[in-house]
């Protein structure tokens, strides 16, 4: 079976196990030096001043918005074509997500649609561009809108570790960034985990406080915060992953190139668009395919696992529809019936890719 993603892509090397055991033997499980080192090295790799390790990508999104002061009455702009967790932290803070349509080529937030949504909003406060599938949103256009309306820009880089576009790097192109280390992501910490990034020392200080019960360095609880810390064992795994992420991203990119070449003759299928001068890190390789569900069944019969990211747009989930008036987003809704995620991970072989492409070509005859 050729799987869509590989949760253990990663094969835990001996050196990683040694590091985890060292943490366990040392007995310092939280708030220790390993997390500090992981944060410093992640910040350097990302090109930001501060990185704050937390318990998940969702926590990173939540804490960044909370630290920026987003709360009740605020409107936060989120693309419709994304995972639920790009929007749920907004609701959790009592603010309102306003859903914006995506660009039909890159599937990321459309800056013109953002401008239109902001202009008809009552109290616009923040925007969350999502670097979906590992390809960066067009940040120049989004920053221009944000600058014009004084919006806080939080990049959802949960699928885009070290993606780049033009002069921008994911997580360093807004006021703050949020990364996920969920085990299917391009890098993990061996469990759930996340990282919030920023150049702003005050924002970083507030996020550190909010991840730890709202406590300041003297032990006084200045804000009501919960516990969103990252454990030392996870940070130890993260450090080893960080040393290899660039190689894994390159392997994903090579695999994507082979898919695109092999599928170029299958006219029915639309392969991913990669803008010029960009590093797409292919967390997922997603095609658009007519008769998607029938194709999926055929691939399954040929031993090929596929996924749909996402069958329901963020704003159409009952938990969100119950709280906000969801607009019609034609591009987002059109994509949902056509997208298909093909197997993608750093160790996928040329033979596996060719098998998938042959099966797709055979289906369309
Ligand atoms: C786009 C996006 N945003 C947010 C998240 C939430 O990250 P986590 O699962 O680590 O909470 C994910 C991943 O699951 C994601 O893909």
mmCIF file of C-alpha atoms and ligand atoms in Angstrom:
data_model
loop_
_atom_site.group_PDB
_atom_site.id
_atom_site.type_symbol
_atom_site.label_atom_id
_atom_site.label_comp_id
_atom_site.label_asym_id
_atom_site.label_seq_id
_atom_site.Cartn_x
_atom_site.Cartn_y
_atom_site.Cartn_z
ATOM 1 C CA UNK A 1 0.000 0.000 0.000
ATOM 2 C CA UNK A 2 1.328 3.463 -0.911
ATOM 3 C CA UNK A 3 0.113 5.754 1.867
ATOM 4 C CA UNK A 4 -0.830 9.432 1.649
ATOM 5 C CA UNK A 5 1.383 10.501 4.508
ATOM 6 C CA UNK A 6 3.795 8.589 6.659
ATOM 7 C CA UNK A 7 3.505 9.279 10.345
ATOM 8 C CA UNK A 8 6.919 7.949 11.181
ATOM 9 C CA UNK A 9 8.777 9.471 8.288
ATOM 10 C CA UNK A 10 11.307 10.202 10.475
ATOM 11 C CA UNK A 11 12.478 6.805 11.658
ATOM 12 C CA UNK A 12 13.688 7.581 15.141
ATOM 13 C CA UNK A 13 17.450 7.433 14.886
ATOM 14 C CA UNK A 14 19.629 6.207 17.747
ATOM 15 C CA UNK A 15 20.894 9.701 18.424
ATOM 16 C CA UNK A 16 17.323 10.930 18.999
ATOM 17 C CA UNK A 17 16.615 8.083 21.385
ATOM 18 C CA UNK A 18 19.817 8.855 23.293
ATOM 19 C CA UNK A 19 18.760 12.488 23.655
ATOM 20 C CA UNK A 20 15.304 11.566 24.927
ATOM 21 C CA UNK A 21 16.766 9.095 27.410
ATOM 22 C CA UNK A 22 19.204 11.777 28.622
ATOM 23 C CA UNK A 23 16.274 14.093 29.358
ATOM 24 C CA UNK A 24 14.421 11.337 31.215
ATOM 25 C CA UNK A 25 17.503 10.411 33.240
ATOM 26 C CA UNK A 26 18.184 14.070 34.008
ATOM 27 C CA UNK A 27 14.706 14.381 35.512
ATOM 28 C CA UNK A 28 14.005 17.865 34.179
ATOM 29 C CA UNK A 29 10.866 17.311 32.122
ATOM 30 C CA UNK A 30 9.533 20.841 31.539
ATOM 31 C CA UNK A 31 10.827 24.438 31.417
ATOM 32 C CA UNK A 32 14.420 23.349 30.868
ATOM 33 C CA UNK A 33 17.459 24.002 28.692
ATOM 34 C CA UNK A 34 16.544 21.627 25.844
ATOM 35 C CA UNK A 35 13.445 23.636 24.946
ATOM 36 C CA UNK A 36 15.474 26.849 25.148
ATOM 37 C CA UNK A 37 17.976 25.427 22.677
ATOM 38 C CA UNK A 38 15.235 24.180 20.353
ATOM 39 C CA UNK A 39 13.615 27.628 20.425
ATOM 40 C CA UNK A 40 16.925 29.395 19.668
ATOM 41 C CA UNK A 41 17.800 27.066 16.803
ATOM 42 C CA UNK A 42 14.284 27.168 15.341
ATOM 43 C CA UNK A 43 14.282 30.980 15.480
ATOM 44 C CA UNK A 44 17.640 31.112 13.687
ATOM 45 C CA UNK A 45 16.495 28.700 10.975
ATOM 46 C CA UNK A 46 13.268 30.641 10.492
ATOM 47 C CA UNK A 47 15.028 34.025 10.470
ATOM 48 C CA UNK A 48 13.202 35.557 13.445
ATOM 49 C CA UNK A 49 14.332 36.898 16.810
ATOM 50 C CA UNK A 50 12.045 34.793 18.996
ATOM 51 C CA UNK A 51 10.491 31.329 18.913
ATOM 52 C CA UNK A 52 8.187 30.093 21.679
ATOM 53 C CA UNK A 53 7.678 26.334 21.987
ATOM 54 C CA UNK A 54 4.131 25.262 22.838
ATOM 55 C CA UNK A 55 1.957 22.165 23.025
ATOM 56 C CA UNK A 56 0.472 22.293 19.473
ATOM 57 C CA UNK A 57 0.071 24.409 16.358
ATOM 58 C CA UNK A 58 -3.389 25.334 17.589
ATOM 59 C CA UNK A 59 -1.865 26.636 20.833
ATOM 60 C CA UNK A 60 0.651 28.703 18.838
ATOM 61 C CA UNK A 61 -2.203 30.319 16.870
ATOM 62 C CA UNK A 62 -4.254 30.928 20.005
ATOM 63 C CA UNK A 63 -1.415 32.425 22.050
ATOM 64 C CA UNK A 64 -0.232 34.714 19.244
ATOM 65 C CA UNK A 65 -3.731 36.155 18.804
ATOM 66 C CA UNK A 66 -4.252 36.424 22.555
ATOM 67 C CA UNK A 67 -0.875 38.122 23.070
ATOM 68 C CA UNK A 68 -1.743 40.589 20.306
ATOM 69 C CA UNK A 69 -4.859 41.532 22.254
ATOM 70 C CA UNK A 70 -7.429 39.946 19.942
ATOM 71 C CA UNK A 71 -10.679 39.310 21.809
ATOM 72 C CA UNK A 72 -14.385 39.939 21.984
ATOM 73 C CA UNK A 73 -15.801 42.143 19.250
ATOM 74 C CA UNK A 74 -12.752 41.789 16.996
ATOM 75 C CA UNK A 75 -12.941 40.439 13.464
ATOM 76 C CA UNK A 76 -10.180 38.149 12.206
ATOM 77 C CA UNK A 77 -9.842 37.271 8.508
ATOM 78 C CA UNK A 78 -9.201 33.599 7.735
ATOM 79 C CA UNK A 79 -9.247 31.767 4.376
ATOM 80 C CA UNK A 80 -12.123 29.332 3.901
ATOM 81 C CA UNK A 81 -9.835 26.717 2.369
ATOM 82 C CA UNK A 82 -7.949 25.529 5.435
ATOM 83 C CA UNK A 83 -8.002 23.216 8.419
ATOM 84 C CA UNK A 84 -10.552 23.973 11.156
ATOM 85 C CA UNK A 85 -7.794 25.031 13.588
ATOM 86 C CA UNK A 86 -6.918 28.145 11.561
ATOM 87 C CA UNK A 87 -10.274 29.535 12.726
ATOM 88 C CA UNK A 88 -11.142 27.815 16.016
ATOM 89 C CA UNK A 89 -8.682 29.848 18.165
ATOM 90 C CA UNK A 90 -10.399 33.029 16.935
ATOM 91 C CA UNK A 91 -13.741 31.779 18.267
ATOM 92 C CA UNK A 92 -12.135 30.515 21.448
ATOM 93 C CA UNK A 93 -10.993 34.094 22.175
ATOM 94 C CA UNK A 94 -14.512 35.436 21.653
ATOM 95 C CA UNK A 95 -13.592 37.121 18.364
ATOM 96 C CA UNK A 96 -15.312 36.520 15.013
ATOM 97 C CA UNK A 97 -13.653 34.796 12.066
ATOM 98 C CA UNK A 98 -14.496 36.408 8.728
ATOM 99 C CA UNK A 99 -13.901 33.927 5.933
ATOM 100 C CA UNK A 100 -12.165 35.037 2.750
ATOM 101 C CA UNK A 101 -11.917 33.235 -0.582
ATOM 102 C CA UNK A 102 -8.672 31.871 -2.009
ATOM 103 C CA UNK A 103 -6.672 32.386 -5.166
ATOM 104 C CA UNK A 104 -7.603 29.636 -7.676
ATOM 105 C CA UNK A 105 -3.953 28.924 -8.537
ATOM 106 C CA UNK A 106 -2.226 28.793 -5.153
ATOM 107 C CA UNK A 107 -5.290 28.034 -2.967
ATOM 108 C CA UNK A 108 -4.050 30.665 -0.492
ATOM 109 C CA UNK A 109 -5.864 33.807 0.700
ATOM 110 C CA UNK A 110 -6.684 36.206 -2.130
ATOM 111 C CA UNK A 111 -5.470 39.724 -1.246
ATOM 112 C CA UNK A 112 -8.223 41.454 -3.240
ATOM 113 C CA UNK A 113 -10.901 39.390 -1.524
ATOM 114 C CA UNK A 114 -9.251 40.287 1.783
ATOM 115 C CA UNK A 115 -9.387 44.000 0.974
ATOM 116 C CA UNK A 116 -13.095 43.747 0.106
ATOM 117 C CA UNK A 117 -13.850 41.825 3.318
ATOM 118 C CA UNK A 118 -11.911 44.304 5.474
ATOM 119 C CA UNK A 119 -13.677 47.267 3.904
ATOM 120 C CA UNK A 120 -17.078 45.920 4.838
ATOM 121 C CA UNK A 121 -16.026 44.877 8.367
ATOM 122 C CA UNK A 122 -16.945 46.786 11.560
ATOM 123 C CA UNK A 123 -13.892 46.126 13.710
ATOM 124 C CA UNK A 124 -11.116 44.445 11.705
ATOM 125 C CA UNK A 125 -8.267 43.398 13.983
ATOM 126 C CA UNK A 126 -6.141 40.595 12.477
ATOM 127 C CA UNK A 127 -5.572 38.400 9.453
ATOM 128 C CA UNK A 128 -4.417 34.764 9.391
ATOM 129 C CA UNK A 129 -2.969 33.889 5.971
ATOM 130 C CA UNK A 130 -2.469 30.115 5.710
ATOM 131 C CA UNK A 131 0.471 28.667 3.779
ATOM 132 C CA UNK A 132 -1.601 25.712 2.647
ATOM 133 C CA UNK A 133 0.006 22.386 1.611
ATOM 134 C CA UNK A 134 3.481 23.951 2.052
ATOM 135 C CA UNK A 135 3.138 26.808 -0.442
ATOM 136 C CA UNK A 136 3.335 30.361 0.875
ATOM 137 C CA UNK A 137 0.515 32.849 0.509
ATOM 138 C CA UNK A 138 1.350 35.999 -1.443
ATOM 139 C CA UNK A 139 2.437 38.044 1.548
ATOM 140 C CA UNK A 140 3.198 41.338 -0.269
ATOM 141 C CA UNK A 141 -0.475 41.800 -1.148
ATOM 142 C CA UNK A 142 -1.691 40.672 2.267
ATOM 143 C CA UNK A 143 0.750 42.949 4.126
ATOM 144 C CA UNK A 144 -0.363 45.890 1.986
ATOM 145 C CA UNK A 145 -3.995 45.375 3.013
ATOM 146 C CA UNK A 146 -2.957 44.778 6.626
ATOM 147 C CA UNK A 147 -0.817 47.943 6.728
ATOM 148 C CA UNK A 148 -3.681 49.982 5.267
ATOM 149 C CA UNK A 149 -6.073 48.850 8.008
ATOM 150 C CA UNK A 150 -3.701 48.280 10.918
ATOM 151 C CA UNK A 151 -4.263 44.515 11.090
ATOM 152 C CA UNK A 152 -2.112 42.119 13.091
ATOM 153 C CA UNK A 153 -0.713 39.511 10.659
ATOM 154 C CA UNK A 154 -0.450 35.966 12.003
ATOM 155 C CA UNK A 155 0.850 33.442 9.471
ATOM 156 C CA UNK A 156 -0.539 29.947 9.841
ATOM 157 C CA UNK A 157 2.656 28.136 8.821
ATOM 158 C CA UNK A 158 1.547 24.828 10.350
ATOM 159 C CA UNK A 159 2.031 23.071 6.974
ATOM 160 C CA UNK A 160 4.967 25.120 5.740
ATOM 161 C CA UNK A 161 8.177 24.668 7.747
ATOM 162 C CA UNK A 162 10.755 26.872 6.012
ATOM 163 C CA UNK A 163 8.803 27.456 2.826
ATOM 164 C CA UNK A 164 9.792 30.649 1.001
ATOM 165 C CA UNK A 165 8.415 32.953 -1.657
ATOM 166 C CA UNK A 166 10.409 35.874 -3.033
ATOM 167 C CA UNK A 167 12.146 37.449 -0.034
ATOM 168 C CA UNK A 168 9.669 35.974 2.450
ATOM 169 C CA UNK A 169 10.120 32.936 4.677
ATOM 170 C CA UNK A 170 7.120 31.264 6.297
ATOM 171 C CA UNK A 171 6.781 32.373 9.897
ATOM 172 C CA UNK A 172 8.968 35.459 9.380
ATOM 173 C CA UNK A 173 6.746 37.369 6.952
ATOM 174 C CA UNK A 174 4.086 38.708 9.319
ATOM 175 C CA UNK A 175 3.899 39.969 12.906
ATOM 176 C CA UNK A 176 3.903 36.373 14.147
ATOM 177 C CA UNK A 177 3.874 32.824 12.792
ATOM 178 C CA UNK A 178 2.506 29.501 14.035
ATOM 179 C CA UNK A 179 3.979 26.067 13.283
ATOM 180 C CA UNK A 180 2.664 22.589 14.055
ATOM 181 C CA UNK A 181 4.743 19.518 14.824
ATOM 182 C CA UNK A 182 1.822 17.085 14.599
ATOM 183 C CA UNK A 183 3.461 13.812 13.509
ATOM 184 C CA UNK A 184 2.354 13.967 9.854
ATOM 185 C CA UNK A 185 3.895 17.424 9.382
ATOM 186 C CA UNK A 186 7.219 18.022 7.563
ATOM 187 C CA UNK A 187 8.942 17.835 10.954
ATOM 188 C CA UNK A 188 7.660 16.615 14.309
ATOM 189 C CA UNK A 189 8.633 16.470 17.942
ATOM 190 C CA UNK A 190 7.552 12.853 18.284
ATOM 191 C CA UNK A 191 4.048 13.849 19.375
ATOM 192 C CA UNK A 192 1.985 17.019 19.470
ATOM 193 C CA UNK A 193 3.830 20.315 19.615
ATOM 194 C CA UNK A 194 3.966 23.768 18.090
ATOM 195 C CA UNK A 195 6.101 26.896 17.779
ATOM 196 C CA UNK A 196 5.124 30.558 17.694
ATOM 197 C CA UNK A 197 7.585 32.919 16.002
ATOM 198 C CA UNK A 198 7.998 36.695 16.044
ATOM 199 C CA UNK A 199 10.520 39.527 15.877
ATOM 200 C CA UNK A 200 8.636 41.469 18.543
ATOM 201 C CA UNK A 201 10.172 40.975 22.023
ATOM 202 C CA UNK A 202 7.051 42.180 23.839
ATOM 203 C CA UNK A 203 4.795 39.792 21.900
ATOM 204 C CA UNK A 204 7.232 36.935 22.646
ATOM 205 C CA UNK A 205 7.254 37.834 26.351
ATOM 206 C CA UNK A 206 3.458 37.771 26.484
ATOM 207 C CA UNK A 207 3.258 34.443 24.640
ATOM 208 C CA UNK A 208 5.765 32.902 27.085
ATOM 209 C CA UNK A 209 3.672 34.155 29.975
ATOM 210 C CA UNK A 210 0.390 32.972 28.473
ATOM 211 C CA UNK A 211 1.686 29.451 27.768
ATOM 212 C CA UNK A 212 2.557 29.123 31.460
ATOM 213 C CA UNK A 213 -0.597 30.069 33.398
ATOM 214 C CA UNK A 214 -0.135 33.776 32.702
ATOM 215 C CA UNK A 215 2.807 33.879 35.145
ATOM 216 C CA UNK A 216 5.589 36.448 34.914
ATOM 217 C CA UNK A 217 9.238 35.696 35.775
ATOM 218 C CA UNK A 218 8.606 36.548 39.421
ATOM 219 C CA UNK A 219 5.802 33.994 39.709
ATOM 220 C CA UNK A 220 2.884 36.438 39.716
ATOM 221 C CA UNK A 221 -0.110 35.570 37.551
ATOM 222 C CA UNK A 222 -0.591 38.710 35.461
ATOM 223 C CA UNK A 223 -3.091 37.276 32.977
ATOM 224 C CA UNK A 224 -5.427 34.327 33.002
ATOM 225 C CA UNK A 225 -3.499 31.782 31.003
ATOM 226 C CA UNK A 226 -3.632 28.005 30.805
ATOM 227 C CA UNK A 227 -0.846 25.453 30.317
ATOM 228 C CA UNK A 228 0.400 25.212 26.724
ATOM 229 C CA UNK A 229 4.025 24.260 27.408
ATOM 230 C CA UNK A 230 6.222 21.956 25.330
ATOM 231 C CA UNK A 231 7.954 19.110 27.202
ATOM 232 C CA UNK A 232 11.740 18.697 27.220
ATOM 233 C CA UNK A 233 11.535 15.228 25.617
ATOM 234 C CA UNK A 234 9.594 16.695 22.700
ATOM 235 C CA UNK A 235 12.092 19.520 22.351
ATOM 236 C CA UNK A 236 14.916 16.929 22.233
ATOM 237 C CA UNK A 237 13.225 15.160 19.314
ATOM 238 C CA UNK A 238 12.528 18.536 17.675
ATOM 239 C CA UNK A 239 16.215 19.500 17.747
ATOM 240 C CA UNK A 240 17.188 16.346 15.861
ATOM 241 C CA UNK A 241 14.356 16.869 13.397
ATOM 242 C CA UNK A 242 15.425 20.453 12.793
ATOM 243 C CA UNK A 243 18.867 19.265 11.712
ATOM 244 C CA UNK A 244 17.249 17.198 8.923
ATOM 245 C CA UNK A 245 14.221 19.206 7.832
ATOM 246 C CA UNK A 246 15.964 20.896 4.886
ATOM 247 C CA UNK A 247 16.923 17.497 3.416
ATOM 248 C CA UNK A 248 13.403 16.160 3.911
ATOM 249 C CA UNK A 249 11.924 19.256 2.267
ATOM 250 C CA UNK A 250 14.279 18.782 -0.699
ATOM 251 C CA UNK A 251 13.171 15.140 -1.011
ATOM 252 C CA UNK A 252 9.516 16.214 -0.983
ATOM 253 C CA UNK A 253 10.246 18.802 -3.645
ATOM 254 C CA UNK A 254 11.982 16.185 -5.862
ATOM 255 C CA UNK A 255 9.009 13.850 -5.440
ATOM 256 C CA UNK A 256 6.620 16.678 -6.378
ATOM 257 C CA UNK A 257 8.631 17.438 -9.497
ATOM 258 C CA UNK A 258 8.437 13.810 -10.598
ATOM 259 C CA UNK A 259 4.671 13.704 -10.008
ATOM 260 C CA UNK A 260 4.192 16.889 -12.031
ATOM 261 C CA UNK A 261 6.312 15.593 -14.905
ATOM 262 C CA UNK A 262 4.592 12.203 -14.971
ATOM 263 C CA UNK A 263 1.119 13.779 -14.808
ATOM 264 C CA UNK A 264 1.800 16.433 -17.448
ATOM 265 C CA UNK A 265 0.249 14.206 -20.153
ATOM 266 C CA UNK A 266 -2.920 13.538 -18.168
ATOM 267 C CA UNK A 267 -4.942 16.504 -19.379
ATOM 268 C CA UNK A 268 -7.842 15.968 -16.971
ATOM 269 C CA UNK A 269 -5.686 16.591 -13.919
ATOM 270 C CA UNK A 270 -4.471 19.963 -12.582
ATOM 271 C CA UNK A 271 -1.099 19.703 -10.829
ATOM 272 C CA UNK A 272 0.072 22.145 -8.106
ATOM 273 C CA UNK A 273 1.076 25.637 -9.182
ATOM 274 C CA UNK A 274 4.419 26.770 -7.825
ATOM 275 C CA UNK A 275 4.968 30.540 -8.143
ATOM 276 C CA UNK A 276 8.308 31.742 -9.487
ATOM 277 C CA UNK A 277 11.126 32.225 -6.989
ATOM 278 C CA UNK A 278 9.431 30.176 -4.313
ATOM 279 C CA UNK A 279 10.289 27.115 -2.241
ATOM 280 C CA UNK A 280 7.128 25.050 -1.890
ATOM 281 C CA UNK A 281 7.802 22.435 0.789
ATOM 282 C CA UNK A 282 5.017 20.057 -0.306
ATOM 283 C CA UNK A 283 3.559 19.043 2.989
ATOM 284 C CA UNK A 284 0.903 17.658 0.644
ATOM 285 C CA UNK A 285 0.877 17.080 -3.110
ATOM 286 C CA UNK A 286 -2.670 17.968 -4.134
ATOM 287 C CA UNK A 287 -4.149 17.644 -7.598
ATOM 288 C CA UNK A 288 -7.529 18.730 -8.907
ATOM 289 C CA UNK A 289 -9.322 15.849 -10.582
ATOM 290 C CA UNK A 290 -12.743 15.558 -12.225
ATOM 291 C CA UNK A 291 -14.778 12.567 -10.930
ATOM 292 C CA UNK A 292 -12.522 12.765 -7.910
ATOM 293 C CA UNK A 293 -14.357 10.176 -5.815
ATOM 294 C CA UNK A 294 -14.396 7.573 -8.595
ATOM 295 C CA UNK A 295 -10.685 8.165 -9.229
ATOM 296 C CA UNK A 296 -10.075 7.718 -5.531
ATOM 297 C CA UNK A 297 -11.844 4.349 -5.548
ATOM 298 C CA UNK A 298 -9.768 3.234 -8.529
ATOM 299 C CA UNK A 299 -6.524 4.252 -6.785
ATOM 300 C CA UNK A 300 -7.563 2.434 -3.639
ATOM 301 C CA UNK A 301 -8.138 -0.716 -5.728
ATOM 302 C CA UNK A 302 -4.578 -0.315 -7.018
ATOM 303 C CA UNK A 303 -3.276 -0.171 -3.449
ATOM 304 C CA UNK A 304 -2.853 3.610 -3.319
ATOM 305 C CA UNK A 305 -4.064 5.586 -0.299
ATOM 306 C CA UNK A 306 -5.205 9.177 -0.900
ATOM 307 C CA UNK A 307 -6.630 11.977 1.235
ATOM 308 C CA UNK A 308 -8.874 15.028 0.872
ATOM 309 C CA UNK A 309 -7.637 18.212 2.504
ATOM 310 C CA UNK A 310 -10.328 19.385 3.030
ATOM 311 C CA UNK A 311 -13.678 17.929 2.033
ATOM 312 C CA UNK A 312 -15.536 20.598 3.998
ATOM 313 C CA UNK A 313 -14.353 24.228 3.993
ATOM 314 C CA UNK A 314 -13.529 25.627 7.427
ATOM 315 C CA UNK A 315 -16.595 27.873 7.517
ATOM 316 C CA UNK A 316 -19.003 25.013 6.697
ATOM 317 C CA UNK A 317 -18.315 22.922 9.801
ATOM 318 C CA UNK A 318 -21.331 22.916 12.134
ATOM 319 C CA UNK A 319 -19.301 24.277 15.067
ATOM 320 C CA UNK A 320 -18.474 27.378 13.052
ATOM 321 C CA UNK A 321 -21.723 27.704 11.104
ATOM 322 C CA UNK A 322 -23.518 27.811 14.435
ATOM 323 C CA UNK A 323 -21.565 30.925 15.434
ATOM 324 C CA UNK A 324 -20.914 32.963 12.295
ATOM 325 C CA UNK A 325 -22.765 33.806 9.102
ATOM 326 C CA UNK A 326 -20.640 32.023 6.520
ATOM 327 C CA UNK A 327 -20.349 33.812 3.191
ATOM 328 C CA UNK A 328 -20.403 32.107 -0.215
ATOM 329 C CA UNK A 329 -16.793 31.479 -1.229
ATOM 330 C CA UNK A 330 -16.964 30.142 -4.808
ATOM 331 C CA UNK A 331 -13.293 29.171 -5.240
ATOM 332 C CA UNK A 332 -13.078 27.488 -1.859
ATOM 333 C CA UNK A 333 -16.280 25.542 -2.429
ATOM 334 C CA UNK A 334 -15.326 24.508 -5.963
ATOM 335 C CA UNK A 335 -12.029 23.081 -4.726
ATOM 336 C CA UNK A 336 -13.623 20.828 -2.125
ATOM 337 C CA UNK A 337 -15.168 18.544 -4.750
ATOM 338 C CA UNK A 338 -12.039 18.314 -6.902
ATOM 339 C CA UNK A 339 -8.974 18.117 -4.667
ATOM 340 C CA UNK A 340 -7.092 14.910 -3.993
ATOM 341 C CA UNK A 341 -3.925 14.492 -1.921
ATOM 342 C CA UNK A 342 -1.561 11.921 -3.436
ATOM 343 C CA UNK A 343 0.978 9.973 -1.385
ATOM 344 C CA UNK A 344 3.778 12.331 -0.312
ATOM 345 C CA UNK A 345 6.595 11.940 2.184
ATOM 346 C CA UNK A 346 10.386 12.223 2.030
ATOM 347 C CA UNK A 347 11.057 8.533 1.428
ATOM 348 C CA UNK A 348 8.521 7.905 -1.304
ATOM 349 C CA UNK A 349 10.290 6.099 -4.189
ATOM 350 C CA UNK A 350 10.274 6.904 -7.911
ATOM 351 C CA UNK A 351 8.588 3.539 -8.505
ATOM 352 C CA UNK A 352 5.787 4.396 -6.081
ATOM 353 C CA UNK A 353 5.236 7.776 -7.746
ATOM 354 C CA UNK A 354 5.203 6.172 -11.195
ATOM 355 C CA UNK A 355 2.704 3.559 -10.006
ATOM 356 C CA UNK A 356 0.361 6.318 -8.746
ATOM 357 C CA UNK A 357 0.687 8.280 -11.993
ATOM 358 C CA UNK A 358 0.105 5.215 -14.157
ATOM 359 C CA UNK A 359 -3.018 4.381 -12.209
ATOM 360 C CA UNK A 360 -4.327 7.975 -12.663
ATOM 361 C CA UNK A 361 -3.500 7.915 -16.405
ATOM 362 C CA UNK A 362 -5.262 4.547 -16.781
ATOM 363 C CA UNK A 363 -8.382 5.890 -15.058
ATOM 364 C CA UNK A 364 -8.711 8.814 -17.453
ATOM 365 C CA UNK A 365 -7.914 6.509 -20.381
HETATM 366 C C1 LIG B 1 -3.259 24.715 8.474
HETATM 367 C C2 LIG B 1 -3.222 24.170 9.882
HETATM 368 N N1 LIG B 1 -3.478 25.002 10.903
HETATM 369 C C3 LIG B 1 -3.444 24.580 12.170
HETATM 370 C C4 LIG B 1 -3.141 23.267 12.489
HETATM 371 C C5 LIG B 1 -3.171 22.836 13.923
HETATM 372 O O1 LIG B 1 -1.970 22.247 14.359
HETATM 373 P P1 LIG B 1 -1.995 21.165 15.544
HETATM 374 O O2 LIG B 1 -2.617 19.929 15.024
HETATM 375 O O3 LIG B 1 -0.548 20.981 15.886
HETATM 376 O O4 LIG B 1 -2.760 21.770 16.668
HETATM 377 C C6 LIG B 1 -2.845 22.369 11.449
HETATM 378 C C7 LIG B 1 -2.470 20.959 11.677
HETATM 379 O O5 LIG B 1 -3.061 20.122 12.198
HETATM 380 C C8 LIG B 1 -2.905 22.832 10.111
HETATM 381 O O6 LIG B 1 -2.665 21.994 9.091
#
